[in-house]
Short mmCIF file of C-alpha atoms and ligand atoms in Angstrom, two decimals:
data_model
loop_
_atom_site.label_atom_id
_atom_site.label_comp_id
_atom_site.label_asym_id
_atom_site.label_seq_id
_atom_site.Cartn_x
_atom_site.Cartn_y
_atom_site.Cartn_z
CA MET A 1 -58.65 59.26 29.00
CA LYS A 2 -55.14 58.64 30.76
CA LEU A 3 -55.97 57.21 34.37
CA VAL A 4 -53.86 56.74 37.35
CA PRO A 5 -52.87 52.99 36.60
CA SER A 6 -52.23 51.94 40.70
CA VAL A 7 -55.58 53.18 40.63
CA GLN A 8 -57.10 51.39 37.93
CA GLN A 9 -55.61 48.38 40.18
CA LEU A 10 -58.33 50.00 42.82
CA GLU A 11 -61.56 50.01 40.12
CA THR A 12 -63.58 46.18 42.31
CA GLU A 13 -61.70 47.16 46.12
CA MET A 14 -63.56 49.81 45.95
CA THR A 15 -66.86 49.87 44.30
CA ALA A 16 -67.80 47.36 47.47
CA TRP A 17 -66.02 50.42 49.43
CA ARG A 18 -68.49 52.02 47.89
CA ARG A 19 -71.90 50.16 47.72
CA HIS A 20 -70.87 48.99 51.08
CA LEU A 21 -71.32 52.66 51.92
CA HIS A 22 -74.53 52.56 49.22
CA ALA A 23 -76.01 50.18 51.52
CA ASN A 24 -75.27 51.57 54.38
CA PRO A 25 -76.29 54.75 55.20
CA GLU A 26 -76.12 57.52 57.38
CA LEU A 27 -77.68 61.14 57.98
CA GLY A 28 -75.63 64.88 58.52
CA PHE A 29 -73.98 64.18 61.69
CA GLU A 30 -74.47 60.48 62.42
CA GLU A 31 -72.06 59.46 60.17
CA PHE A 32 -70.29 57.39 62.74
CA GLU A 33 -70.02 54.51 60.99
CA THR A 34 -68.23 55.78 57.88
CA ALA A 35 -66.32 58.20 59.46
CA CYS A 36 -64.88 54.48 60.94
CA PHE A 37 -64.97 52.75 58.06
CA VAL A 38 -62.60 56.05 56.66
CA ALA A 39 -61.00 56.64 58.95
CA ASP A 40 -59.79 52.76 59.95
CA LYS A 41 -59.51 52.32 55.52
CA LEU A 42 -57.30 55.34 56.02
CA ARG A 43 -55.13 54.00 59.26
CA SER A 44 -54.61 50.57 57.52
CA TRP A 45 -52.05 52.44 54.82
CA GLY A 46 -50.56 54.49 56.95
CA ILE A 47 -52.15 57.99 56.66
CA GLU A 48 -52.45 60.39 59.73
CA THR A 49 -56.01 60.02 60.64
CA THR A 50 -57.68 62.70 63.02
CA GLU A 51 -61.57 61.60 63.44
CA GLY A 52 -63.58 63.65 65.18
CA VAL A 53 -63.09 67.49 63.13
CA GLY A 54 -66.77 68.60 63.33
CA ARG A 55 -68.27 65.76 65.70
CA THR A 56 -68.16 63.68 63.28
CA GLY A 57 -65.73 64.49 60.44
CA VAL A 58 -61.89 62.68 59.20
CA VAL A 59 -59.64 64.21 58.35
CA GLY A 60 -56.45 61.82 57.14
CA THR A 61 -52.92 63.73 56.28
CA LEU A 62 -50.52 62.13 54.37
CA ARG A 63 -47.08 64.13 53.81
CA GLY A 64 -45.26 62.79 50.14
CA ARG A 65 -40.97 61.58 50.03
CA LEU A 66 -40.26 64.39 47.60
CA GLY A 67 -39.40 66.73 50.61
CA THR A 68 -41.81 69.74 52.35
CA GLY A 69 -44.08 72.16 50.40
CA ARG A 70 -47.03 73.48 49.64
CA SER A 71 -50.60 71.80 51.39
CA LEU A 72 -53.68 70.81 49.47
CA GLY A 73 -57.40 70.05 50.96
CA ILE A 74 -59.38 67.56 49.15
CA ARG A 75 -62.72 67.58 50.13
CA ALA A 76 -65.40 64.49 49.93
CA ASP A 77 -68.79 64.89 51.72
CA MET A 78 -69.94 61.92 53.14
CA ASP A 79 -73.29 62.27 54.90
CA ALA A 80 -77.00 60.29 52.92
CA LEU A 81 -80.60 62.39 52.52
CA PRO A 82 -83.54 61.11 54.48
CA MET A 83 -85.22 59.68 51.35
CA THR A 84 -86.55 56.48 50.62
CA GLU A 85 -84.21 54.45 48.29
CA ALA A 86 -87.24 53.40 44.58
CA ARG A 87 -85.02 50.03 43.23
CA PRO A 88 -84.44 47.61 44.52
CA LEU A 89 -80.72 47.08 44.03
CA PRO A 90 -78.68 44.39 45.30
CA HIS A 91 -76.66 47.21 47.15
CA ALA A 92 -80.05 49.36 47.77
CA SER A 93 -80.18 50.80 51.30
CA ARG A 94 -80.96 48.89 53.59
CA ILE A 95 -82.50 51.60 56.20
CA PRO A 96 -85.94 53.44 55.16
CA GLY A 97 -85.64 56.54 54.71
CA LYS A 98 -81.92 56.85 54.25
CA MET A 99 -80.31 56.96 51.12
CA HIS A 100 -77.66 58.28 49.42
CA GLY A 101 -79.01 59.79 47.26
CA CYS A 102 -76.76 62.28 46.41
CA GLY A 103 -73.71 60.56 45.65
CA HIS A 104 -71.79 61.48 49.13
CA ASP A 105 -70.87 57.59 49.88
CA GLY A 106 -69.37 58.11 46.07
CA HIS A 107 -67.39 60.50 46.17
CA THR A 108 -66.55 59.78 49.98
CA THR A 109 -64.66 56.26 47.67
CA MET A 110 -63.04 58.31 45.07
CA LEU A 111 -61.20 60.25 47.93
CA LEU A 112 -60.43 57.10 49.46
CA GLY A 113 -58.96 56.26 46.22
CA ALA A 114 -56.56 58.78 45.51
CA ALA A 115 -55.55 58.49 49.25
CA SER A 116 -54.14 54.90 49.09
CA ALA A 117 -52.55 55.77 45.64
CA LEU A 118 -50.66 58.67 47.10
CA ALA A 119 -50.01 56.62 50.32
CA ARG A 120 -48.56 53.43 48.64
CA SER A 121 -46.27 56.40 46.06
CA PRO A 122 -46.39 59.34 48.43
CA ASP A 123 -44.71 61.51 44.79
CA PHE A 124 -45.32 64.40 45.61
CA ALA A 125 -43.79 67.22 47.90
CA GLY A 126 -45.37 69.31 50.52
CA THR A 127 -48.97 67.27 52.07
CA VAL A 128 -52.02 67.00 51.30
CA HIS A 129 -55.14 67.05 54.11
CA PHE A 130 -58.19 64.43 52.94
CA ILE A 131 -60.41 65.40 53.91
CA PHE A 132 -63.72 64.08 54.76
CA GLN A 133 -66.95 66.01 55.58
CA PRO A 134 -69.97 64.93 57.44
CA ALA A 135 -73.02 66.77 57.33
CA GLU A 136 -73.05 68.88 53.47
CA GLU A 137 -77.20 68.30 53.02
CA GLY A 138 -77.44 71.50 54.48
CA ARG A 139 -76.33 70.53 58.18
CA GLY A 140 -73.14 73.47 58.24
CA GLY A 141 -70.53 70.26 58.39
CA ALA A 142 -68.37 72.37 56.55
CA VAL A 143 -69.06 75.00 58.62
CA ALA A 144 -69.01 73.01 62.54
CA MET A 145 -65.58 71.56 60.55
CA LEU A 146 -63.86 75.61 59.49
CA ASN A 147 -65.23 75.90 63.09
CA GLU A 148 -63.16 74.09 64.94
CA GLY A 149 -59.99 74.94 63.54
CA LEU A 150 -60.18 72.37 60.57
CA PHE A 151 -57.50 74.95 58.32
CA GLU A 152 -55.92 76.29 61.63
CA ARG A 153 -55.47 72.29 62.70
CA PHE A 154 -55.20 71.58 58.80
CA PRO A 155 -53.39 74.18 57.27
CA CYS A 156 -54.04 73.66 53.49
CA ASP A 157 -53.14 76.31 50.32
CA GLU A 158 -55.65 75.12 48.39
CA VAL A 159 -58.84 72.90 48.39
CA TYR A 160 -60.51 71.36 45.63
CA ALA A 161 -63.72 69.11 46.28
CA LEU A 162 -65.98 67.94 43.09
CA HIS A 163 -69.42 66.35 43.09
CA ASN A 164 -71.49 64.67 40.71
CA SER A 165 -73.62 65.68 37.24
CA GLU A 166 -76.23 64.05 35.32
CA ARG A 167 -73.54 65.38 32.49
CA PRO A 168 -72.93 62.54 29.99
CA LEU A 169 -70.34 60.23 32.00
CA GLY A 170 -66.68 61.23 32.14
CA GLU A 171 -67.30 64.97 31.65
CA ILE A 172 -65.68 66.87 33.78
CA ALA A 173 -67.24 70.07 33.55
CA VAL A 174 -64.97 73.34 36.16
CA HIS A 175 -66.22 76.99 36.26
CA ARG A 176 -63.16 79.66 36.14
CA GLY A 177 -65.91 81.19 39.15
CA THR A 178 -69.46 80.55 39.89
CA VAL A 179 -70.61 77.37 40.12
CA ALA A 180 -73.51 77.27 42.51
CA ALA A 181 -75.90 79.73 44.28
CA ALA A 182 -76.97 80.40 47.31
CA ALA A 183 -78.92 78.49 48.80
CA ASP A 184 -81.51 80.44 51.74
CA ARG A 185 -84.43 79.31 53.62
CA PHE A 186 -88.23 81.05 55.33
CA GLU A 187 -90.51 79.19 56.59
CA ILE A 188 -93.46 82.24 57.04
CA VAL A 189 -96.05 82.05 59.77
CA VAL A 190 -99.49 83.80 59.44
CA HIS A 191 -101.95 83.86 62.84
CA GLY A 192 -104.76 85.28 62.84
CA ARG A 193 -107.82 83.91 64.26
CA GLY A 194 -110.11 81.35 62.92
CA SER A 195 -113.81 81.34 62.81
CA HIS A 196 -117.36 79.86 61.15
CA ALA A 197 -116.64 80.22 58.14
CA ALA A 198 -119.93 81.70 57.62
CA MET A 199 -119.17 84.72 59.31
CA PRO A 200 -116.17 85.57 58.39
CA HIS A 201 -116.43 89.15 60.11
CA LEU A 202 -115.84 87.56 63.56
CA ALA A 203 -112.03 85.57 61.68
CA ILE A 204 -108.59 87.04 60.88
CA ASN A 205 -108.40 85.05 57.57
CA PRO A 206 -104.73 83.72 57.40
CA LEU A 207 -105.35 82.53 54.08
CA PRO A 208 -105.49 85.40 51.90
CA SER A 209 -102.92 86.75 53.32
CA ALA A 210 -101.10 83.37 53.07
CA ALA A 211 -101.88 83.44 49.74
CA ARG A 212 -100.68 87.50 48.58
CA ILE A 213 -97.64 86.75 50.08
CA LEU A 214 -96.66 83.44 47.89
CA LEU A 215 -98.07 85.67 44.62
CA ALA A 216 -95.76 88.75 45.52
CA ILE A 217 -92.75 86.88 46.75
CA GLU A 218 -92.71 84.64 43.75
CA ALA A 219 -93.04 87.36 41.34
CA LEU A 220 -90.12 89.53 43.11
CA PRO A 221 -86.65 88.00 40.46
CA GLY A 222 -86.12 89.87 37.56
CA ARG A 223 -88.53 92.80 39.31
CA LEU A 224 -87.01 94.21 42.05
CA THR A 225 -83.49 92.43 41.36
CA ASP A 226 -81.91 92.58 38.21
CA VAL A 227 -82.68 90.68 35.75
CA HIS A 228 -79.13 89.97 34.63
CA SER A 229 -78.56 88.87 37.99
CA PRO A 230 -80.17 85.24 37.84
CA ALA A 231 -82.82 84.40 41.21
CA ILE A 232 -85.43 81.95 42.19
CA VAL A 233 -88.00 82.16 44.36
CA THR A 234 -89.88 79.15 44.51
CA VAL A 235 -92.78 78.52 47.66
CA GLY A 236 -92.74 74.27 48.29
CA SER A 237 -95.66 74.70 50.59
CA LEU A 238 -98.27 76.59 52.02
CA ARG A 239 -100.42 74.60 54.05
CA ALA A 240 -104.12 76.33 56.40
CA GLY A 241 -106.84 74.71 57.29
CA GLU A 242 -108.67 71.78 56.97
CA ALA A 243 -112.19 71.45 56.70
CA PHE A 244 -113.99 73.81 53.93
CA ASN A 245 -116.48 75.08 56.55
CA THR A 246 -113.87 76.48 58.86
CA ILE A 247 -111.76 79.63 58.70
CA PRO A 248 -108.50 78.74 60.14
CA ASP A 249 -106.09 80.37 63.03
CA THR A 250 -102.44 79.84 60.81
CA ALA A 251 -101.51 79.50 57.39
CA PHE A 252 -97.90 78.48 56.60
CA LEU A 253 -95.32 79.05 52.95
CA THR A 254 -91.46 77.38 53.65
CA GLY A 255 -89.76 78.29 50.41
CA THR A 256 -86.32 78.63 49.08
CA VAL A 257 -84.20 82.02 47.56
CA ARG A 258 -81.14 80.83 44.93
CA THR A 259 -79.19 83.47 43.64
CA PHE A 260 -75.28 84.20 42.77
CA ASP A 261 -75.18 88.12 44.31
CA HIS A 262 -75.01 88.96 48.12
CA LYS A 263 -77.08 92.45 47.30
CA VAL A 264 -79.25 90.58 44.90
CA GLN A 265 -80.13 87.73 48.13
CA MET A 266 -79.84 90.12 50.79
CA THR A 267 -82.45 92.37 48.12
CA LEU A 268 -84.68 89.63 48.12
CA GLU A 269 -84.53 89.14 52.15
CA THR A 270 -85.30 92.55 52.98
CA ALA A 271 -88.02 91.83 50.63
CA ILE A 272 -89.97 89.47 51.70
CA ARG A 273 -89.31 89.75 55.38
CA ARG A 274 -91.10 93.83 54.67
CA ILE A 275 -94.01 92.04 51.87
CA ALA A 276 -95.13 89.08 54.19
CA LYS A 277 -95.36 91.37 57.25
CA ASN A 278 -97.57 94.18 55.85
CA GLU A 279 -99.75 91.87 53.34
CA ALA A 280 -100.43 90.23 57.12
CA GLU A 281 -100.83 93.76 59.10
CA ALA A 282 -103.50 94.48 56.01
CA PHE A 283 -106.05 92.69 57.63
CA GLY A 284 -105.19 92.80 61.29
CA ALA A 285 -103.10 88.65 60.70
CA SER A 286 -99.63 89.13 62.39
CA VAL A 287 -95.92 87.35 60.83
CA ASP A 288 -93.19 85.19 62.47
CA ILE A 289 -90.75 84.35 59.95
CA ARG A 290 -87.25 82.70 60.01
CA TYR A 291 -85.49 82.50 57.21
CA GLU A 292 -81.97 81.24 57.53
CA SER A 293 -78.88 81.28 54.79
CA PRO A 294 -77.28 77.40 54.39
CA PHE A 295 -75.33 77.62 51.98
CA ALA A 296 -73.66 81.10 50.33
CA PRO A 297 -72.71 81.57 46.67
CA THR A 298 -69.72 79.01 46.01
CA ILE A 299 -67.41 80.34 44.01
CA ASN A 300 -64.53 79.14 41.91
CA THR A 301 -61.01 80.90 42.41
CA PRO A 302 -59.39 81.48 39.06
CA ALA A 303 -55.99 79.18 38.84
CA GLN A 304 -56.95 76.69 41.15
CA ALA A 305 -60.64 76.28 38.36
CA ASP A 306 -56.90 76.33 35.40
CA ALA A 307 -55.34 73.76 37.35
CA MET A 308 -57.92 71.73 37.63
CA ILE A 309 -59.03 72.05 33.83
CA ALA A 310 -55.29 71.12 32.96
CA ILE A 311 -55.57 67.79 34.71
CA ALA A 312 -59.40 67.23 33.89
CA SER A 313 -57.46 67.78 30.83
CA GLU A 314 -54.34 65.60 31.49
CA VAL A 315 -56.50 63.05 32.31
CA MET A 316 -60.17 62.84 30.28
CA GLY A 317 -58.82 64.39 27.15
CA PRO A 318 -60.29 67.98 26.43
CA GLU A 319 -63.15 67.02 24.58
CA ARG A 320 -64.22 65.80 27.98
CA LEU A 321 -63.99 69.56 29.49
CA VAL A 322 -66.46 71.45 30.09
CA VAL A 323 -65.07 75.07 30.78
CA ASP A 324 -67.29 77.85 32.43
CA PRO A 325 -70.46 76.54 31.31
CA PRO A 326 -74.01 78.72 33.14
CA PRO A 327 -73.69 78.06 37.10
CA GLU A 328 -75.58 75.59 38.62
CA MET A 329 -78.97 76.20 40.62
CA GLY A 330 -78.17 74.25 43.08
CA SER A 331 -75.71 74.41 45.90
CA GLU A 332 -73.19 73.69 47.38
CA ASP A 333 -72.18 74.30 50.96
CA PHE A 334 -67.76 72.98 49.53
CA CYS A 335 -68.40 76.46 49.71
CA TYR A 336 -67.06 77.37 52.95
CA MET A 337 -64.04 76.37 52.35
CA LEU A 338 -63.74 78.04 49.26
CA GLN A 339 -64.62 81.73 51.25
CA GLN A 340 -61.40 80.69 53.54
CA ARG A 341 -59.28 79.46 50.97
CA PRO A 342 -58.81 79.42 47.84
CA GLY A 343 -60.25 76.52 45.45
CA CYS A 344 -62.12 75.61 42.57
CA TYR A 345 -65.48 72.75 42.78
CA PHE A 346 -65.58 70.97 40.75
CA LEU A 347 -68.80 68.31 38.58
CA LEU A 348 -68.20 65.23 37.70
CA GLY A 349 -70.52 63.81 33.91
CA GLN A 350 -71.77 60.05 35.06
CA ALA A 351 -74.82 59.74 33.04
CA ASP A 352 -75.15 56.95 31.35
CA ASP A 353 -78.12 54.32 29.76
CA SER A 354 -78.21 52.46 33.44
CA HIS A 355 -77.71 56.12 34.94
CA GLN A 356 -80.23 58.70 34.25
CA ALA A 357 -81.87 59.52 37.61
CA ALA A 358 -80.61 62.98 38.86
CA ALA A 359 -79.42 63.39 42.59
CA HIS A 360 -81.65 64.33 45.15
CA ASP A 361 -84.40 61.21 43.34
CA THR A 362 -85.62 58.33 44.26
CA ASN A 363 -84.32 56.14 41.67
CA TYR A 364 -80.38 57.66 41.59
CA ASP A 365 -77.46 55.38 42.21
CA PHE A 366 -74.04 56.74 41.83
CA ASN A 367 -72.40 55.12 39.13
CA ASP A 368 -69.06 53.46 39.55
CA ALA A 369 -67.37 53.53 36.69
CA ILE A 370 -66.55 57.19 36.96
CA LEU A 371 -64.60 55.29 40.65
CA PRO A 372 -60.91 55.22 39.19
CA ILE A 373 -62.16 58.63 36.84
CA GLY A 374 -62.42 60.43 40.76
CA ALA A 375 -59.05 58.97 42.05
CA SER A 376 -57.49 59.59 39.29
CA LEU A 377 -57.67 63.13 39.29
CA TRP A 378 -57.27 64.08 43.51
CA VAL A 379 -53.85 61.82 42.12
CA ARG A 380 -52.57 63.45 39.36
CA LEU A 381 -54.61 66.36 40.96
CA VAL A 382 -52.40 66.76 43.74
CA GLU A 383 -48.42 64.91 42.36
CA ARG A 384 -49.36 68.29 39.71
CA ARG A 385 -49.20 71.55 42.44
CA LEU A 386 -47.34 69.65 45.26
CA SER A 387 -44.53 68.87 42.55
CA ALA A 388 -41.29 69.12 43.77
CA GLY A 389 -40.59 72.61 41.97
CA GLY A 390 -43.96 73.89 42.70
CA ALA A 391 -46.75 74.18 41.85
CA SER A 392 -46.67 73.58 37.26
ZN1 LIG B 401 -77.13 66.67 47.73
ZN1 LIG B 402 -74.59 66.30 46.36
#
């Protein structure tokens, strides 16, 4: 392991920042204190800082001392999740119902660590933009930044991001193509007509329709879609009725669709709409469907993935590197930055004996042991991709 010495010196400080952020979580587009914390730190190191990009986003811009050249964007997410932390850690969330359950406190800290080290020794040619993004967890923070001209105001030839993962501590997984799935979400409301359960002929019972919709749509992957293109349809909630002897007016289903291929994604959306409508109408009910696609598939470009592979292998050694594992069924809104710029999103393992819980688990905590690893990867990425002789 060859960590960057100036980053290693920051380990105690970075751990304190990370725990401060962990104790004070803020949800998407409400990262006011977090953005202030980030902006104050960047300014204190003499980094040009722009706040309010995509509402609560922050961008720090640093130019290398080896001359002009290309430009890189490195993105960290800042938002927490609406859940309550289970464990009474000394740095546990102070706010019930909010928790850094996905490690974005750690991502923010690693990028701050890299910014601090690079500001002291900007041994590169060109420009790096440190992109602190709000609202990654389904609230559209990446798109908000892009819509406010992120890449016009802060031109980036390439973009990079990382996510902690339940892989062993220090293991790095890089995909040279698709990393993460598209995630759609749907809500189906079946409108019927209630009545006494003993007089069903007077009712239009929405429950059997909802049940048929559930069974039909969950069976779609591998039937209507090619079994070689992975897809998942999961109904996560089904609600209807309150009493054993009453037929309710309405039934609700909500769920998610995960895919890697846009065509498969479209096929499933069309089929879900068609099945819901037809199943309901077959018995005289009607449906309202809300279908949203907040996350596209996350797809790396090969040249930038190869660059990340070289840097990961330099910093962590080739034995810690996993190239092209199966893509994740989870999703990531960095996908929208990758739609506009070449780049790479990779995974950094953090699991050890005291960090077994996966992200979004109420027992989860980011592992501070990977702070110097992530920050070192970012420093070396900037130095190598913006070397004075051009990208290596
Ligand atoms: Zn998450
Ligand atoms: Zn996350």
